[in-house]
Amino acid sequence: DTEVTQTPKHLVMGMTNKKSLKCEQHMGHRAMYWYKQKAKKPPELMFVYSYEKLSINESVPSRFSPECPNSSLLNLHLHALQPEDSALYLCASSQGASSQHTQYFGPGTRLTVL
Amino acid sequence: DQQVKQNSPSLSVQEGRISILNCDYTNSMFDYFLWYKKYPAEGPTFLISISSIKDKNEDGRFTVFLNKSAKHLSLHIVPSQPGDSAVYFCAARPGGSGSYQLTFGKGTKLSVIP
């Protein structure tokens, strides 16, 4: 089983709203990731959690706030987003943090900011 | 500076023939390479990977070849099927623990014509 699930599948929000994206995996993976993908572009890394601790924040604006409540769950809290933040948000997980560990992606949340 | 390059944005192949997708990289620290397949509005699906200590890895209809001296890898799909039509991303990671960063190419859109 290599399934990573993400909810919701689609989200439309205004610039003053607060919403959260959720990601879950039950593969026992200890590294989890958030990526952002704009149309016709490759995924761009936002955050990495390793053993439930934030390891990397790739200069992401503070209106994006990640949270890792436990080893199976990863949230991305959204507040005061801009229309240019509209994108496909992808969650991924891997067994560990070494280069030999394959990252498995969820189906993504399609976010539209009005 | 693009460290992973997929110079062909699109490729059309007849059903039953071989599809060859190419990828070049510039960072000599990369030691693990992956291919992902992506349908519109879905997350990338892991296809096949190769470690830098190998020059070939095969999984069913998919074979990845790595030429370290040329910093080039390719994905061969034989025989190609209409269901293979998707965008294919090449990705690479540097070696060592904590090397989270997965660098993606811009993708090649494969169309398999029935």
mmCIF file of C-alpha atoms in Angstrom:
data_model
loop_
_atom_site.group_PDB
_atom_site.id
_atom_site.type_symbol
_atom_site.label_atom_id
_atom_site.label_comp_id
_atom_site.label_asym_id
_atom_site.label_seq_id
_atom_site.Cartn_x
_atom_site.Cartn_y
_atom_site.Cartn_z
ATOM 1 C CA ASP A 1 0.000 0.000 0.000
ATOM 2 C CA THR A 2 1.522 3.291 -1.107
ATOM 3 C CA GLU A 3 -1.452 5.530 -0.520
ATOM 4 C CA VAL A 4 -1.302 9.123 0.617
ATOM 5 C CA THR A 5 -4.708 10.741 1.036
ATOM 6 C CA GLN A 6 -5.511 14.436 0.937
ATOM 7 C CA THR A 7 -8.651 16.367 1.822
ATOM 8 C CA PRO A 8 -10.393 18.309 0.533
ATOM 9 C CA LYS A 9 -9.981 17.544 -3.159
ATOM 10 C CA HIS A 10 -11.020 21.086 -4.118
ATOM 11 C CA LEU A 11 -11.121 24.267 -2.037
ATOM 12 C CA VAL A 12 -12.295 27.754 -2.916
ATOM 13 C CA MET A 13 -11.576 30.471 -0.381
ATOM 14 C CA GLY A 14 -11.601 34.222 -0.074
ATOM 15 C CA MET A 15 -8.569 36.237 0.889
ATOM 16 C CA THR A 16 -9.850 36.739 4.448
ATOM 17 C CA ASN A 17 -10.724 33.099 5.107
ATOM 18 C CA LYS A 18 -8.884 30.598 7.272
ATOM 19 C CA LYS A 19 -8.826 27.020 6.017
ATOM 20 C CA SER A 20 -6.743 23.880 6.429
ATOM 21 C CA LEU A 21 -5.518 21.185 4.086
ATOM 22 C CA LYS A 22 -5.094 17.688 5.468
ATOM 23 C CA CYS A 23 -2.820 14.827 4.499
ATOM 24 C CA GLU A 24 -2.682 11.307 5.887
ATOM 25 C CA GLN A 25 -0.536 8.231 5.325
ATOM 26 C CA HIS A 26 -0.507 4.868 7.075
ATOM 27 C CA MET A 27 2.674 3.448 5.588
ATOM 28 C CA GLY A 28 4.752 4.166 8.679
ATOM 29 C CA HIS A 29 6.659 6.837 6.789
ATOM 30 C CA ARG A 30 8.593 9.262 8.976
ATOM 31 C CA ALA A 31 9.116 12.079 6.482
ATOM 32 C CA MET A 32 6.248 14.133 5.055
ATOM 33 C CA TYR A 33 6.282 17.000 2.585
ATOM 34 C CA TRP A 34 4.146 19.815 1.218
ATOM 35 C CA TYR A 35 4.624 20.861 -2.403
ATOM 36 C CA LYS A 36 2.951 23.542 -4.483
ATOM 37 C CA GLN A 37 2.393 23.024 -8.198
ATOM 38 C CA LYS A 38 1.254 25.705 -10.621
ATOM 39 C CA ALA A 39 -0.109 24.794 -14.041
ATOM 40 C CA LYS A 40 2.485 23.413 -16.472
ATOM 41 C CA LYS A 41 5.247 23.693 -13.869
ATOM 42 C CA PRO A 42 6.982 21.032 -11.781
ATOM 43 C CA PRO A 43 6.148 20.663 -8.070
ATOM 44 C CA GLU A 44 7.984 23.075 -5.766
ATOM 45 C CA LEU A 45 8.930 22.012 -2.255
ATOM 46 C CA MET A 46 7.402 24.096 0.559
ATOM 47 C CA PHE A 47 7.966 22.207 3.831
ATOM 48 C CA VAL A 48 9.534 18.994 5.073
ATOM 49 C CA TYR A 49 8.759 17.228 8.337
ATOM 50 C CA SER A 50 11.074 14.504 9.539
ATOM 51 C CA TYR A 51 10.053 12.544 12.626
ATOM 52 C CA GLU A 52 7.302 15.106 13.232
ATOM 53 C CA LYS A 53 9.741 18.014 13.354
ATOM 54 C CA LEU A 54 9.905 20.752 10.759
ATOM 55 C CA SER A 55 13.173 20.262 8.916
ATOM 56 C CA ILE A 56 12.872 22.566 5.966
ATOM 57 C CA ASN A 57 10.869 25.710 5.250
ATOM 58 C CA GLU A 58 11.694 26.775 1.732
ATOM 59 C CA SER A 59 11.176 30.529 2.311
ATOM 60 C CA VAL A 60 7.410 30.095 2.316
ATOM 61 C CA PRO A 61 5.306 33.125 3.385
ATOM 62 C CA SER A 62 3.878 32.968 6.897
ATOM 63 C CA ARG A 63 0.326 32.860 5.534
ATOM 64 C CA PHE A 64 1.099 29.143 5.068
ATOM 65 C CA SER A 65 1.523 27.357 8.397
ATOM 66 C CA PRO A 66 2.326 23.633 8.519
ATOM 67 C CA GLU A 67 1.534 21.331 11.398
ATOM 68 C CA CYS A 68 2.387 17.688 12.045
ATOM 69 C CA PRO A 69 0.139 16.429 14.885
ATOM 70 C CA ASN A 70 1.511 12.879 14.661
ATOM 71 C CA SER A 71 3.551 10.666 12.378
ATOM 72 C CA SER A 72 0.574 9.894 10.108
ATOM 73 C CA LEU A 73 -0.917 13.358 9.709
ATOM 74 C CA LEU A 74 0.232 16.579 8.112
ATOM 75 C CA ASN A 75 -1.805 19.771 7.955
ATOM 76 C CA LEU A 76 -1.312 23.023 6.092
ATOM 77 C CA HIS A 77 -3.136 25.971 7.651
ATOM 78 C CA LEU A 78 -4.012 28.795 5.284
ATOM 79 C CA HIS A 79 -4.757 32.386 6.256
ATOM 80 C CA ALA A 80 -4.997 35.630 4.313
ATOM 81 C CA LEU A 81 -3.969 34.023 1.033
ATOM 82 C CA GLN A 82 -3.543 35.876 -2.235
ATOM 83 C CA PRO A 83 -5.017 34.957 -5.635
ATOM 84 C CA GLU A 84 -1.522 33.997 -6.828
ATOM 85 C CA ASP A 85 -1.517 31.242 -4.179
ATOM 86 C CA SER A 86 -4.072 29.356 -6.283
ATOM 87 C CA ALA A 87 -2.415 26.065 -7.213
ATOM 88 C CA LEU A 88 -2.432 22.310 -6.698
ATOM 89 C CA TYR A 89 -1.076 21.536 -3.225
ATOM 90 C CA LEU A 90 0.562 18.140 -3.013
ATOM 91 C CA CYS A 91 1.450 16.145 0.042
ATOM 92 C CA ALA A 92 4.085 13.414 -0.117
ATOM 93 C CA SER A 93 5.678 10.984 2.294
ATOM 94 C CA SER A 94 8.754 8.791 2.344
ATOM 95 C CA GLN A 95 10.056 6.091 4.612
ATOM 96 C CA GLY A 96 12.870 8.265 5.799
ATOM 97 C CA ALA A 97 14.944 11.244 4.892
ATOM 98 C CA SER A 98 17.750 9.613 2.940
ATOM 99 C CA SER A 99 18.110 10.081 -0.770
ATOM 100 C CA GLN A 100 17.226 6.438 -1.429
ATOM 101 C CA HIS A 101 13.718 6.797 -0.034
ATOM 102 C CA THR A 102 11.072 7.297 -2.679
ATOM 103 C CA GLN A 103 8.517 10.027 -2.109
ATOM 104 C CA TYR A 104 4.917 8.977 -2.684
ATOM 105 C CA PHE A 105 2.453 11.702 -3.534
ATOM 106 C CA GLY A 106 -1.179 12.211 -2.681
ATOM 107 C CA PRO A 107 -3.752 13.282 -5.283
ATOM 108 C CA GLY A 108 -3.493 16.933 -4.251
ATOM 109 C CA THR A 109 -5.887 19.683 -3.209
ATOM 110 C CA ARG A 110 -6.852 22.111 -5.959
ATOM 111 C CA LEU A 111 -6.954 25.509 -4.209
ATOM 112 C CA THR A 112 -8.575 28.600 -5.709
ATOM 113 C CA VAL A 113 -8.217 31.926 -3.902
ATOM 114 C CA LEU A 114 -10.728 34.550 -4.940
ATOM 115 C CA ASP B 1 19.528 27.549 -12.901
ATOM 116 C CA GLN B 2 17.654 24.425 -13.913
ATOM 117 C CA GLN B 3 19.440 21.423 -12.462
ATOM 118 C CA VAL B 4 17.122 18.837 -14.033
ATOM 119 C CA LYS B 5 16.175 19.388 -17.644
ATOM 120 C CA GLN B 6 13.619 17.684 -19.822
ATOM 121 C CA ASN B 7 14.169 19.346 -23.155
ATOM 122 C CA SER B 8 11.210 17.820 -24.969
ATOM 123 C CA PRO B 9 7.949 19.335 -23.712
ATOM 124 C CA SER B 10 5.944 16.785 -25.683
ATOM 125 C CA LEU B 11 6.263 13.447 -27.459
ATOM 126 C CA SER B 12 3.815 11.498 -29.661
ATOM 127 C CA VAL B 13 4.216 7.769 -30.165
ATOM 128 C CA GLN B 14 2.144 5.128 -31.923
ATOM 129 C CA GLU B 15 0.581 2.448 -29.743
ATOM 130 C CA GLY B 16 2.807 -0.608 -29.493
ATOM 131 C CA ARG B 17 6.004 1.286 -30.278
ATOM 132 C CA ILE B 18 8.726 2.380 -27.892
ATOM 133 C CA SER B 19 8.495 5.697 -26.014
ATOM 134 C CA ILE B 20 11.803 7.229 -24.972
ATOM 135 C CA LEU B 21 11.752 10.144 -22.555
ATOM 136 C CA ASN B 22 15.003 11.933 -21.843
ATOM 137 C CA CYS B 23 16.329 13.856 -18.880
ATOM 138 C CA ASP B 24 19.630 15.666 -18.282
ATOM 139 C CA TYR B 25 21.022 16.928 -14.998
ATOM 140 C CA THR B 26 23.849 19.227 -14.017
ATOM 141 C CA ASN B 27 24.343 18.592 -10.288
ATOM 142 C CA SER B 28 26.972 15.892 -9.771
ATOM 143 C CA MET B 29 25.745 15.473 -6.164
ATOM 144 C CA PHE B 30 22.544 13.817 -7.369
ATOM 145 C CA ASP B 31 22.671 10.113 -6.642
ATOM 146 C CA TYR B 32 19.065 8.940 -6.839
ATOM 147 C CA PHE B 33 16.767 9.477 -9.777
ATOM 148 C CA LEU B 34 13.057 8.909 -10.146
ATOM 149 C CA TRP B 35 10.390 9.052 -12.809
ATOM 150 C CA TYR B 36 6.842 10.117 -11.974
ATOM 151 C CA LYS B 37 3.766 10.022 -14.155
ATOM 152 C CA LYS B 38 1.071 12.645 -13.730
ATOM 153 C CA TYR B 39 -2.465 12.905 -15.031
ATOM 154 C CA PRO B 40 -4.197 16.316 -15.059
ATOM 155 C CA ALA B 41 -5.440 17.460 -11.636
ATOM 156 C CA GLU B 42 -3.835 14.466 -9.889
ATOM 157 C CA GLY B 43 -0.683 14.018 -7.862
ATOM 158 C CA PRO B 44 2.435 12.483 -9.417
ATOM 159 C CA THR B 45 2.521 8.682 -9.338
ATOM 160 C CA PHE B 46 5.879 7.050 -8.734
ATOM 161 C CA LEU B 47 6.963 4.859 -11.658
ATOM 162 C CA ILE B 48 10.529 3.746 -11.327
ATOM 163 C CA SER B 49 13.805 4.843 -9.785
ATOM 164 C CA ILE B 50 17.508 4.229 -10.161
ATOM 165 C CA SER B 51 20.461 4.676 -7.874
ATOM 166 C CA SER B 52 23.665 6.174 -9.204
ATOM 167 C CA ILE B 53 25.485 2.892 -8.594
ATOM 168 C CA LYS B 54 23.423 1.275 -11.355
ATOM 169 C CA ASP B 55 23.088 2.005 -15.034
ATOM 170 C CA LYS B 56 19.798 0.235 -15.667
ATOM 171 C CA ASN B 57 16.653 -0.653 -13.773
ATOM 172 C CA GLU B 58 13.712 -2.501 -15.245
ATOM 173 C CA ASP B 59 10.140 -2.921 -14.055
ATOM 174 C CA GLY B 60 7.738 -4.520 -16.492
ATOM 175 C CA ARG B 61 7.304 -2.271 -19.518
ATOM 176 C CA PHE B 62 9.405 0.484 -17.938
ATOM 177 C CA THR B 63 13.192 0.666 -18.057
ATOM 178 C CA VAL B 64 15.322 3.527 -16.820
ATOM 179 C CA PHE B 65 18.876 3.967 -18.080
ATOM 180 C CA LEU B 66 21.468 6.140 -16.361
ATOM 181 C CA ASN B 67 24.630 7.450 -17.981
ATOM 182 C CA LYS B 68 26.534 9.151 -15.176
ATOM 183 C CA SER B 69 29.380 10.410 -17.313
ATOM 184 C CA ALA B 70 26.917 12.179 -19.596
ATOM 185 C CA LYS B 71 24.633 13.153 -16.694
ATOM 186 C CA HIS B 72 21.748 11.742 -18.662
ATOM 187 C CA LEU B 73 18.919 9.383 -17.940
ATOM 188 C CA SER B 74 16.118 8.055 -20.044
ATOM 189 C CA LEU B 75 12.860 6.215 -19.522
ATOM 190 C CA HIS B 76 11.852 3.579 -22.063
ATOM 191 C CA ILE B 77 8.271 2.354 -22.256
ATOM 192 C CA VAL B 78 7.767 -0.764 -24.370
ATOM 193 C CA PRO B 79 5.211 -1.364 -25.723
ATOM 194 C CA SER B 80 3.492 2.004 -25.351
ATOM 195 C CA GLN B 81 -0.211 1.949 -24.535
ATOM 196 C CA PRO B 82 -2.854 4.697 -24.765
ATOM 197 C CA GLY B 83 -3.139 4.640 -20.956
ATOM 198 C CA ASP B 84 0.483 5.775 -20.777
ATOM 199 C CA SER B 85 -0.570 9.185 -22.109
ATOM 200 C CA ALA B 86 0.350 11.603 -19.306
ATOM 201 C CA VAL B 87 3.022 14.071 -18.259
ATOM 202 C CA TYR B 88 6.248 12.396 -17.147
ATOM 203 C CA PHE B 89 8.510 14.123 -14.645
ATOM 204 C CA CYS B 90 12.123 13.250 -14.067
ATOM 205 C CA ALA B 91 13.332 13.996 -10.511
ATOM 206 C CA ALA B 92 16.637 13.747 -8.672
ATOM 207 C CA ARG B 93 17.950 13.877 -5.120
ATOM 208 C CA PRO B 94 21.442 14.430 -3.740
ATOM 209 C CA GLY B 95 23.045 11.756 -1.615
ATOM 210 C CA GLY B 96 23.225 11.515 2.147
ATOM 211 C CA SER B 97 20.843 11.638 5.064
ATOM 212 C CA GLY B 98 18.629 14.695 5.267
ATOM 213 C CA SER B 99 18.797 15.236 1.512
ATOM 214 C CA TYR B 100 15.118 15.949 1.208
ATOM 215 C CA GLN B 101 15.149 18.174 -1.803
ATOM 216 C CA LEU B 102 13.636 16.430 -4.797
ATOM 217 C CA THR B 103 14.402 18.490 -7.878
ATOM 218 C CA PHE B 104 11.965 18.019 -10.744
ATOM 219 C CA GLY B 105 12.298 18.632 -14.441
ATOM 220 C CA LYS B 106 9.544 20.549 -16.212
ATOM 221 C CA GLY B 107 7.958 17.400 -17.578
ATOM 222 C CA THR B 108 7.335 15.792 -20.954
ATOM 223 C CA LYS B 109 3.793 15.258 -22.146
ATOM 224 C CA LEU B 110 3.526 11.826 -23.757
ATOM 225 C CA SER B 111 0.674 11.106 -26.146
ATOM 226 C CA VAL B 112 0.242 7.498 -27.252
ATOM 227 C CA ILE B 113 -1.853 7.342 -30.382
ATOM 228 C CA PRO B 114 -4.098 4.267 -30.796
#
